[in-house]
Amino acid sequence: VREMLAMAKPVVVADRGMLAEIVTDEFDGLVIDGSPAEIARAIGRLRNERAQRNDMSQAARDNAMARYAIEAQAREMTADYAALRIGRT
């Protein structure tokens, strides 16, 4: 899912597990209940609603780069290690 977002592809995920934590519903993809009817509806929306799909595509790329690019992950890890050092005496 992270790779698809980085390629500016909005994704459809079921509302269970960690995927629903990665995708923000109606922003960079669609979070659904996982039923066959909802899967079909969501795919149809992405196919038919070009303007919304384009907005989600840009949001997907921006969000992936902000959260998952190596630089973002390095900053987060550095901050985590710095927080551990603060607690030491």
CSV table of N, CA and C in Angstrom, one decimal, residues 12-16 32-42:
chain,number,residue,atom,x,y,z
A,12,VAL,N,-7.8,1.3,-2.3
A,12,VAL,CA,-9.0,0.8,-1.6
A,12,VAL,C,-8.5,-0.2,-0.6
A,13,VAL,N,-8.8,0.0,0.7
A,13,VAL,CA,-8.4,-0.9,1.8
A,13,VAL,C,-9.6,-1.2,2.7
A,14,ALA,N,-9.6,-2.4,3.3
A,14,ALA,CA,-10.6,-2.8,4.2
A,14,ALA,C,-10.3,-2.2,5.6
A,15,ASP,N,-11.3,-1.9,6.3
A,15,ASP,CA,-11.2,-1.2,7.6
A,15,ASP,C,-10.9,-2.3,8.7
A,16,ARG,N,-9.7,-2.8,8.5
A,16,ARG,CA,-9.2,-3.8,9.6
A,16,ARG,C,-7.7,-3.9,9.4
A,32,ILE,N,-13.0,0.9,3.3
A,32,ILE,CA,-14.3,0.3,3.2
A,32,ILE,C,-14.4,-0.9,4.2
A,33,ASP,N,-15.6,-1.5,4.2
A,33,ASP,CA,-15.9,-2.6,5.1
A,33,ASP,C,-15.3,-3.9,4.6
A,34,GLY,N,-14.9,-4.0,3.3
A,34,GLY,CA,-14.4,-5.2,2.8
A,34,GLY,C,-15.3,-6.1,2.1
A,35,SER,N,-16.6,-5.8,2.1
A,35,SER,CA,-17.6,-6.6,1.5
A,35,SER,C,-17.4,-6.5,-0.1
A,36,PRO,N,-17.8,-7.5,-0.8
A,36,PRO,CA,-17.7,-7.5,-2.2
A,36,PRO,C,-18.4,-6.3,-2.8
A,37,ALA,N,-19.6,-5.9,-2.3
A,37,ALA,CA,-20.4,-4.8,-2.8
A,37,ALA,C,-19.6,-3.5,-2.6
A,38,GLU,N,-19.0,-3.3,-1.5
A,38,GLU,CA,-18.2,-2.1,-1.2
A,38,GLU,C,-17.0,-2.0,-2.0
A,39,ILE,N,-16.3,-3.2,-2.3
A,39,ILE,CA,-15.1,-3.2,-3.1
A,39,ILE,C,-15.5,-2.7,-4.5
A,40,ALA,N,-16.6,-3.3,-5.1
A,40,ALA,CA,-17.1,-2.9,-6.4
A,40,ALA,C,-17.4,-1.4,-6.4
A,41,ARG,N,-18.1,-0.9,-5.4
A,41,ARG,CA,-18.5,0.5,-5.4
A,41,ARG,C,-17.3,1.4,-5.3
A,42,ALA,N,-16.3,1.1,-4.5
A,42,ALA,CA,-15.1,1.9,-4.4
A,42,ALA,C,-14.3,1.9,-5.7
